mmCIF file of C-alpha atoms and ligand atoms in Angstrom:
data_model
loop_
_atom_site.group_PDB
_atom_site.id
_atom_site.type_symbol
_atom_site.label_atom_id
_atom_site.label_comp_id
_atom_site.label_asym_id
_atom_site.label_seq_id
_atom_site.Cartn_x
_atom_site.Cartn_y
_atom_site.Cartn_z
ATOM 1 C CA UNK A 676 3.139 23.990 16.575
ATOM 2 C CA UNK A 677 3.432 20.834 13.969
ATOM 3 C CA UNK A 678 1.757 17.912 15.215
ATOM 4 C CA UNK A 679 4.835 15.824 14.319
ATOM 5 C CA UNK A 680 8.297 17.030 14.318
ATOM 6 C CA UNK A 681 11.237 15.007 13.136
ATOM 7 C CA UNK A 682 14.446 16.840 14.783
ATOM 8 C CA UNK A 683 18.302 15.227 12.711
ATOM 9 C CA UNK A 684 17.135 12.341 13.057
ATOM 10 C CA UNK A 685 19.587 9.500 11.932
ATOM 11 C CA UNK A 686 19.183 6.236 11.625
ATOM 12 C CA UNK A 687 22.635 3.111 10.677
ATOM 13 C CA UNK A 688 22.319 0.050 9.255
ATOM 14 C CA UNK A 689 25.110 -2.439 8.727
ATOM 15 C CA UNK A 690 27.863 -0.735 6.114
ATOM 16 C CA UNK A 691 24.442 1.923 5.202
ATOM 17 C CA UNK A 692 23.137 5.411 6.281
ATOM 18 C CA UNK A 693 19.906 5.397 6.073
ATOM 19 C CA UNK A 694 19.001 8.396 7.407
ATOM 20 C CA UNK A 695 21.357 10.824 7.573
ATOM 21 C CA UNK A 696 20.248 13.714 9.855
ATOM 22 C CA UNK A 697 16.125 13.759 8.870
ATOM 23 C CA UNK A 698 14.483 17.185 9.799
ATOM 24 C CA UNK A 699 10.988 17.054 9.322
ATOM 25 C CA UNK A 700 7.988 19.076 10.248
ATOM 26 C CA UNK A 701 4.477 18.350 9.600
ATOM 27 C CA UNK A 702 1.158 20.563 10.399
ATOM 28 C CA UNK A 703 -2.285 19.399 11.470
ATOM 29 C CA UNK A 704 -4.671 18.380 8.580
ATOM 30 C CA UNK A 705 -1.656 18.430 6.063
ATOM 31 C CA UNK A 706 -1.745 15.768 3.479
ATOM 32 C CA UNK A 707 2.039 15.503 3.227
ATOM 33 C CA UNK A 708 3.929 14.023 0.331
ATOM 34 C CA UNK A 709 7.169 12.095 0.641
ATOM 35 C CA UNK A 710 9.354 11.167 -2.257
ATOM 36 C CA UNK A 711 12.683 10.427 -3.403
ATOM 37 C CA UNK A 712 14.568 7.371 -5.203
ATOM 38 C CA UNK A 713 14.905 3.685 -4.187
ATOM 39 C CA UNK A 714 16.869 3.441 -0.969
ATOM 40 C CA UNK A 715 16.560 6.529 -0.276
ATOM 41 C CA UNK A 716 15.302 6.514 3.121
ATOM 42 C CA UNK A 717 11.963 6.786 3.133
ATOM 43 C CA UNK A 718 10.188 3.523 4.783
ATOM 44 C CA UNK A 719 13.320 3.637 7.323
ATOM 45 C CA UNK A 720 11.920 7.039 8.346
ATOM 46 C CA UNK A 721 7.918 5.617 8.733
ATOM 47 C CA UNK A 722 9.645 3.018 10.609
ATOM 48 C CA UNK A 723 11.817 4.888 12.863
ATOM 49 C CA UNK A 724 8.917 7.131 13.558
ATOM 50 C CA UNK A 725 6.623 4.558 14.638
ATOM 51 C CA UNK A 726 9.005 3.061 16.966
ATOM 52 C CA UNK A 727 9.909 -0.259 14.841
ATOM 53 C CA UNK A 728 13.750 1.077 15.617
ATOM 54 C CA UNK A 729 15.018 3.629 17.248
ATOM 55 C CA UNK A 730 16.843 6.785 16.006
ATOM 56 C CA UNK A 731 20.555 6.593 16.387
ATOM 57 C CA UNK A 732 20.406 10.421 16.974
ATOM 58 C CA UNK A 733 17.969 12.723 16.793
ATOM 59 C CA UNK A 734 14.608 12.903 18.233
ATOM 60 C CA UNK A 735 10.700 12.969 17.009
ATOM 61 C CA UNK A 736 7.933 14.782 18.652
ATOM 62 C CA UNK A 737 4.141 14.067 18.572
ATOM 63 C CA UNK A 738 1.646 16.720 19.798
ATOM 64 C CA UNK A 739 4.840 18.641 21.780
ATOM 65 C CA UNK A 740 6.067 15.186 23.272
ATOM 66 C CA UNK A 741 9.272 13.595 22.812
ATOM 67 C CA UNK A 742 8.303 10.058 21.360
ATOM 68 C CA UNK A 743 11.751 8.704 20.559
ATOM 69 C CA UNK A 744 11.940 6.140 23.255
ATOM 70 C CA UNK A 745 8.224 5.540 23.485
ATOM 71 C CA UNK A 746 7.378 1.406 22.419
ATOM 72 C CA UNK A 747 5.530 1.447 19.279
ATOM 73 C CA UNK A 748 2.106 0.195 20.900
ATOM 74 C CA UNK A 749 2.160 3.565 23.087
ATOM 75 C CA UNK A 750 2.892 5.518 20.013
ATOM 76 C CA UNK A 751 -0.074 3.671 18.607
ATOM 77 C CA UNK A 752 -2.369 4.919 21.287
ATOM 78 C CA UNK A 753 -0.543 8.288 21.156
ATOM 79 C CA UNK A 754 -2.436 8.746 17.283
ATOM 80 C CA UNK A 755 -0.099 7.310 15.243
ATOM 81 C CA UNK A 756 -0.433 4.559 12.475
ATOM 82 C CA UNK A 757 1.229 3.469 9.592
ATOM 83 C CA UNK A 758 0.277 1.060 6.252
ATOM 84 C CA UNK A 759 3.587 -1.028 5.131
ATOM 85 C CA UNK A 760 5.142 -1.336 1.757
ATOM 86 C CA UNK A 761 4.428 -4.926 2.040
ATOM 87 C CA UNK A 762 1.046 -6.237 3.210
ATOM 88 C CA UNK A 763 0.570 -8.660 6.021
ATOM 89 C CA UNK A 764 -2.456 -10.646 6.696
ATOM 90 C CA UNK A 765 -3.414 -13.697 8.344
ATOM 91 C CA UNK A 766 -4.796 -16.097 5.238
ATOM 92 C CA UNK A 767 -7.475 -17.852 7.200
ATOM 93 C CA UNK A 768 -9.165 -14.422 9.214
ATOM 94 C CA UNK A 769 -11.774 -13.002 7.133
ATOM 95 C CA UNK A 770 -11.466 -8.957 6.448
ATOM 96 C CA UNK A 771 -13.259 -8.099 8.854
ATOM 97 C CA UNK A 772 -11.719 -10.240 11.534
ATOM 98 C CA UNK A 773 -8.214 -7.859 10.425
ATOM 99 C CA UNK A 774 -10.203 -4.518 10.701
ATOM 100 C CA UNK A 775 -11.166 -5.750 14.196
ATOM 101 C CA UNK A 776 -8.497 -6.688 15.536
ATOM 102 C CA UNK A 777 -7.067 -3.242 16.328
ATOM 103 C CA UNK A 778 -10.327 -2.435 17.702
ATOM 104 C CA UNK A 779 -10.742 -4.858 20.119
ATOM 105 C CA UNK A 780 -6.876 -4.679 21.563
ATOM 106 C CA UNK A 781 -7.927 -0.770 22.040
ATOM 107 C CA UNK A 782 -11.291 -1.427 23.503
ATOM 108 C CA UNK A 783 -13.429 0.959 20.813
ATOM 109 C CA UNK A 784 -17.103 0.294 19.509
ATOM 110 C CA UNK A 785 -18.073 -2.583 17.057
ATOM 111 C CA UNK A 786 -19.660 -0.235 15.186
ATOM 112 C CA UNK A 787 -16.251 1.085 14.052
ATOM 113 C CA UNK A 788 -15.893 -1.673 11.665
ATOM 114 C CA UNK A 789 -18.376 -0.834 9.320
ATOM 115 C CA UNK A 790 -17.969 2.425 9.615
ATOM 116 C CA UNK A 791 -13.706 1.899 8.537
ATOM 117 C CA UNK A 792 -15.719 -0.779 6.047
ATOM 118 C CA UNK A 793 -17.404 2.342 4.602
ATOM 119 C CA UNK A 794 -14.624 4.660 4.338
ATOM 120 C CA UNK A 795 -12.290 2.836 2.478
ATOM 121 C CA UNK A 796 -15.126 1.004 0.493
ATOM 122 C CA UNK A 797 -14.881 -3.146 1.544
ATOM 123 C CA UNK A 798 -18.417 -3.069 2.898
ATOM 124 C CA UNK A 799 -19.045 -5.725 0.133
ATOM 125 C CA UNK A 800 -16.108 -8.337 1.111
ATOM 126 C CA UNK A 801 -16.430 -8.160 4.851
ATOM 127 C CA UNK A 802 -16.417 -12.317 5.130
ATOM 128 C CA UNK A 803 -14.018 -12.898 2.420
ATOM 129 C CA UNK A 804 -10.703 -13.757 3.126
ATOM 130 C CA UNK A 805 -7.952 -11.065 2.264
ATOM 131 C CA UNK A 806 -6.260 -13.221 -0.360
ATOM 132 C CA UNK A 807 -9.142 -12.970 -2.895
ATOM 133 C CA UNK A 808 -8.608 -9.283 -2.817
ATOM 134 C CA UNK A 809 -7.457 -7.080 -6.272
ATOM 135 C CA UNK A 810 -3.995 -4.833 -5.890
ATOM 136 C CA UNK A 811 -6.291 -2.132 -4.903
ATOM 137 C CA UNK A 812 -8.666 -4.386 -2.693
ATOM 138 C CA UNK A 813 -5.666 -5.062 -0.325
ATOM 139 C CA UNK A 814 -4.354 -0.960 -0.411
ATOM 140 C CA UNK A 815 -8.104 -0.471 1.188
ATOM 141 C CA UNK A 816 -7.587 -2.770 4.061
ATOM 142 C CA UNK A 817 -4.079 -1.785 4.600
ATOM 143 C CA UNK A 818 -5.963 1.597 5.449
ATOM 144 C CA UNK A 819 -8.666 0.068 7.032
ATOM 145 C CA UNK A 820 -6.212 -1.700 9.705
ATOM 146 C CA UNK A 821 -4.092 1.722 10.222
ATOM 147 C CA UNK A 822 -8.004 3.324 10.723
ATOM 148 C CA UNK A 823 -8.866 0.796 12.968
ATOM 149 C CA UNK A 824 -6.238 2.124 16.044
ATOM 150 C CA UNK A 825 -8.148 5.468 15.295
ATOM 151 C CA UNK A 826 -5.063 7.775 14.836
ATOM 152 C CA UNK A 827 -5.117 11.603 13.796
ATOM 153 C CA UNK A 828 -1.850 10.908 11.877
ATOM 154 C CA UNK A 829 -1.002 8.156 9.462
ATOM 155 C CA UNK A 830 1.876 7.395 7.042
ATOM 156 C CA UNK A 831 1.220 5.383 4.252
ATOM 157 C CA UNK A 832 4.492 3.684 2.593
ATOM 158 C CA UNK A 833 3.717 2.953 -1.249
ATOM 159 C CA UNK A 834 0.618 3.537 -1.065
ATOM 160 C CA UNK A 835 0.034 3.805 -5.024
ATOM 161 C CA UNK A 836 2.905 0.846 -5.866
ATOM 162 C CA UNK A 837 0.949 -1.888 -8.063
ATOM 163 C CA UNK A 838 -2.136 0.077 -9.138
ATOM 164 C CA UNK A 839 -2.996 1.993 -12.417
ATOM 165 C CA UNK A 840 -3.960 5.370 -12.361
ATOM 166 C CA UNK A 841 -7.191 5.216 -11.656
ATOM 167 C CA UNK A 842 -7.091 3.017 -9.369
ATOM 168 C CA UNK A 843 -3.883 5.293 -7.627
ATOM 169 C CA UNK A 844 -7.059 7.996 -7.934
ATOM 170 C CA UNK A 845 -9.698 5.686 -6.366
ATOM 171 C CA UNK A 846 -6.496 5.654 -3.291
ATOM 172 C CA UNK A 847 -6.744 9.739 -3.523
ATOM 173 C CA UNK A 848 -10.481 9.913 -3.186
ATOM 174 C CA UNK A 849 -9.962 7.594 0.414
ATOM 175 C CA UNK A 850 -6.927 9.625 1.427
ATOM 176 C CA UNK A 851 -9.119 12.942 0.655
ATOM 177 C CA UNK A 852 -12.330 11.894 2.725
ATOM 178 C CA UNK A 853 -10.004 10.209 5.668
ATOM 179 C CA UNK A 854 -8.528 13.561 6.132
ATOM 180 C CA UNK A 855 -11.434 15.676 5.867
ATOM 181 C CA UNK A 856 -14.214 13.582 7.560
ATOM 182 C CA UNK A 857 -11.789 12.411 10.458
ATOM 183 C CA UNK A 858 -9.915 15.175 10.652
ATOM 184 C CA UNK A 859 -6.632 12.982 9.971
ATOM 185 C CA UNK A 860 -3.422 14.589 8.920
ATOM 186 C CA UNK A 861 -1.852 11.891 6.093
ATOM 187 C CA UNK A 862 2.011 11.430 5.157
ATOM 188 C CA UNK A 863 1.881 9.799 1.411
ATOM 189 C CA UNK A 864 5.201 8.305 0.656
ATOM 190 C CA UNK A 865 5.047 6.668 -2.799
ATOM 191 C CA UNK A 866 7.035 6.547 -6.689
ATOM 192 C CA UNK A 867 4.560 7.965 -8.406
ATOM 193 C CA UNK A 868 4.966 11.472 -8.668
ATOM 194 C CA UNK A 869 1.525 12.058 -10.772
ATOM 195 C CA UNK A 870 -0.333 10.747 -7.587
ATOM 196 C CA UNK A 871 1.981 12.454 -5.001
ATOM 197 C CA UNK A 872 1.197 15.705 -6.789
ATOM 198 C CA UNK A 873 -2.438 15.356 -6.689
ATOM 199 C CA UNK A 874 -2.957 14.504 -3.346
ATOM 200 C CA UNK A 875 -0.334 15.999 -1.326
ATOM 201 C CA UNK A 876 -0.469 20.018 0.124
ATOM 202 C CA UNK A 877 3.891 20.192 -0.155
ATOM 203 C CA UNK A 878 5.896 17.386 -1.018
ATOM 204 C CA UNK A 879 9.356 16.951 0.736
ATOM 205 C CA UNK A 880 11.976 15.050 -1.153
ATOM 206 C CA UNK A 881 14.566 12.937 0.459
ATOM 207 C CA UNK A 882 17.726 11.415 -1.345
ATOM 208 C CA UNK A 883 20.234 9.310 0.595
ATOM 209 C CA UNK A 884 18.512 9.826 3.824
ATOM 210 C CA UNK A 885 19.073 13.496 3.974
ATOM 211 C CA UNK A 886 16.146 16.208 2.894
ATOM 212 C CA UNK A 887 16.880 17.948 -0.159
ATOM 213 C CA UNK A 888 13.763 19.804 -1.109
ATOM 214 C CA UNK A 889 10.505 21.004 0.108
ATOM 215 C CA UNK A 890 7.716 22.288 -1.361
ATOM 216 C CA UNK A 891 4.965 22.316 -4.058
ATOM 217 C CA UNK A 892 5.685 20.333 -7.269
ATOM 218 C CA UNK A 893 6.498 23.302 -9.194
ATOM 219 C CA UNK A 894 8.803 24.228 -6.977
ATOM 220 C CA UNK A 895 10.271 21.004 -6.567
ATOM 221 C CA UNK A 896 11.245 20.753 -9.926
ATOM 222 C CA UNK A 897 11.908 23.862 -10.988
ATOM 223 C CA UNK A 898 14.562 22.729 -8.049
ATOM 224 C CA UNK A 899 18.243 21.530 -10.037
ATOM 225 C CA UNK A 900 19.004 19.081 -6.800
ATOM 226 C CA UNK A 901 15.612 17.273 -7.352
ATOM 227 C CA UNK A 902 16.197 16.722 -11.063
ATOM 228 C CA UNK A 903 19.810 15.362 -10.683
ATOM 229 C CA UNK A 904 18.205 12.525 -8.547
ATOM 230 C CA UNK A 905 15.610 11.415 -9.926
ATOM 231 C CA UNK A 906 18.054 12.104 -13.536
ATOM 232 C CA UNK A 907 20.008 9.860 -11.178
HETATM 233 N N1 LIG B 2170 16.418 -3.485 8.224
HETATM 234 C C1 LIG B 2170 17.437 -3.067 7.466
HETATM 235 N N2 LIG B 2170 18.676 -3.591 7.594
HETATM 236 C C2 LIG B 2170 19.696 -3.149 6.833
HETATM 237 N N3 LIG B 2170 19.597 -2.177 5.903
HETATM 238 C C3 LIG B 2170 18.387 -1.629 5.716
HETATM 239 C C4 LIG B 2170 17.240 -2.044 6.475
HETATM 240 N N4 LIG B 2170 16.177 -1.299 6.074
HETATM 241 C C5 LIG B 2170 16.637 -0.475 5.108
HETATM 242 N N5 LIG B 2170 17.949 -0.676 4.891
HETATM 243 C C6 LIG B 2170 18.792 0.094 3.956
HETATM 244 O O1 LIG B 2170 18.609 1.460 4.261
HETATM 245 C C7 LIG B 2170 18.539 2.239 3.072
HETATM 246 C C8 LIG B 2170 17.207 2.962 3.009
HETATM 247 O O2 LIG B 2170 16.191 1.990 2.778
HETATM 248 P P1 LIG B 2170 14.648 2.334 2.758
HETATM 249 O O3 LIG B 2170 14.323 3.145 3.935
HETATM 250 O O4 LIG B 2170 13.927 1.059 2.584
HETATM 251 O O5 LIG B 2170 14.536 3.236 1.432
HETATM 252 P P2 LIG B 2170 13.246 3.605 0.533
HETATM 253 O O6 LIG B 2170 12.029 3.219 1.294
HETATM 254 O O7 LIG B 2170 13.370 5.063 0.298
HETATM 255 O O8 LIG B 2170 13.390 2.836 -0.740
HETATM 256 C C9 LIG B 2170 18.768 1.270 1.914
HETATM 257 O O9 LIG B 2170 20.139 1.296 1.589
HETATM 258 C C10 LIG B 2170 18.364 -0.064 2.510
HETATM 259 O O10 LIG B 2170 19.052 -1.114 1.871
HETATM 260 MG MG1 LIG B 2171 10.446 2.006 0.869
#
């Protein structure tokens, strides 16, 4: 059984679709891939799935339960976390203060913080404030606060958007150890197919809020649909 299912799920805006009848399902220990033009969709879907709004129709399932209703703090506890395209932070806590917050509301062990420190490589800039952070500095404790609820599945919405290559790869090498060493299963949503393709398993494409492709890159583009739009 997939640990998450998304079942036509669709999602209105004012005068917009954004989702458009969303069928999506997503195994255990996948490292997913997401992808598909501005607008398309995508960050409404992380949203939608993490209880930020609710589906207009449809319906999403986590671990065999129907989660569509649940408030986002249960789906939280439930496993499920999510980094957003835009950062937040609090300019006077310190880093650390933001990778504890999530777990002290949930009642886990100090010693998580160093540990999440460790994983995603801030061990250094614990008492610094966020802002003095690099591009890539604030993509690690983006991470860090989606680690710190201690989920088995995370989304990460443009997770690569701002960074060069290598530091895109530096991104990979975190994604590749959270999955492994905790056993997470990892939906990358980002522009930058080079990255997408190294990272994720199969890559599902979505273009005005409907799926149009699934599959390994190959196969994605070897796929007419795809081409027209991203040829737009
Ligand atoms: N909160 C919102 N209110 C109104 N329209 C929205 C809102 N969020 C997204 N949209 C619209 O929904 C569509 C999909 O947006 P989005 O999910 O952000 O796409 P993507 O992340 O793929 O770029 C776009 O047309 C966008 O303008
Ligand atoms: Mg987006």
């Amino acid at each position: 059984m997939p640990v998450l299912e998304v079942r036509d799920v669709g999602k209105v805006f004012p005068g917009v679709i954004a989702l458009g009848g969303v069928t999506l399902n997503i195994e255990q220990g996948e490292v997913r891939g997401l992808i598909g033009p501005n607008g398309a969709g995508k960050s409404t879907l992380i949203t939608t799935i993490m209880g930020v709004h609710r589906p207009d129709s449809g319906s999403i399932w986590f671990r065999g339960e129907d989660i569509s209703r649940m408030h986002i703090w249960d789906r939280v506890r439930k496993g499920l976390n999510a980094t957003h395209q835009t950062a937040l932070y609090v300019p006077e806590l310190s880093i650390r203060r933001h990778i504890e917050l999530g777990i002290m509301v949930n009642g886990f062990p100090a010693t998580d913080v160093m540990l999440i420190a460790e994983t995603v490589g801030l061990e250094g800039e614990m008492d610094e404030n966020p802002d003095v952070l690099s591009a890539l500095g604030a993509k690690k404790l983006e991470i860090a606060k989606a680690l710190s609820t201690r989920p088995s599945f995370i989304m990460l919405d443009e997770c690569f958007a701002g960074l060069s290559f290598e530091e895109g790869m530096e991104v990979i090498e975190i994604i590749r150890k959270i999955a492994e060493e905790r056993q997470l299963t990892v939906l990358v949503v980002d522009h930058n197919l080079a990255l997408v393709e190294r990272v994720a398993h199969v890559t599902t494409v979505i273009d005005r809020g409907v799926v149009i492709a699934e599959g390994t890159f190959e196969e994605l583009f070897s796929n007419q649909d795809v081409v027209d739009a991203y040829m737009g």
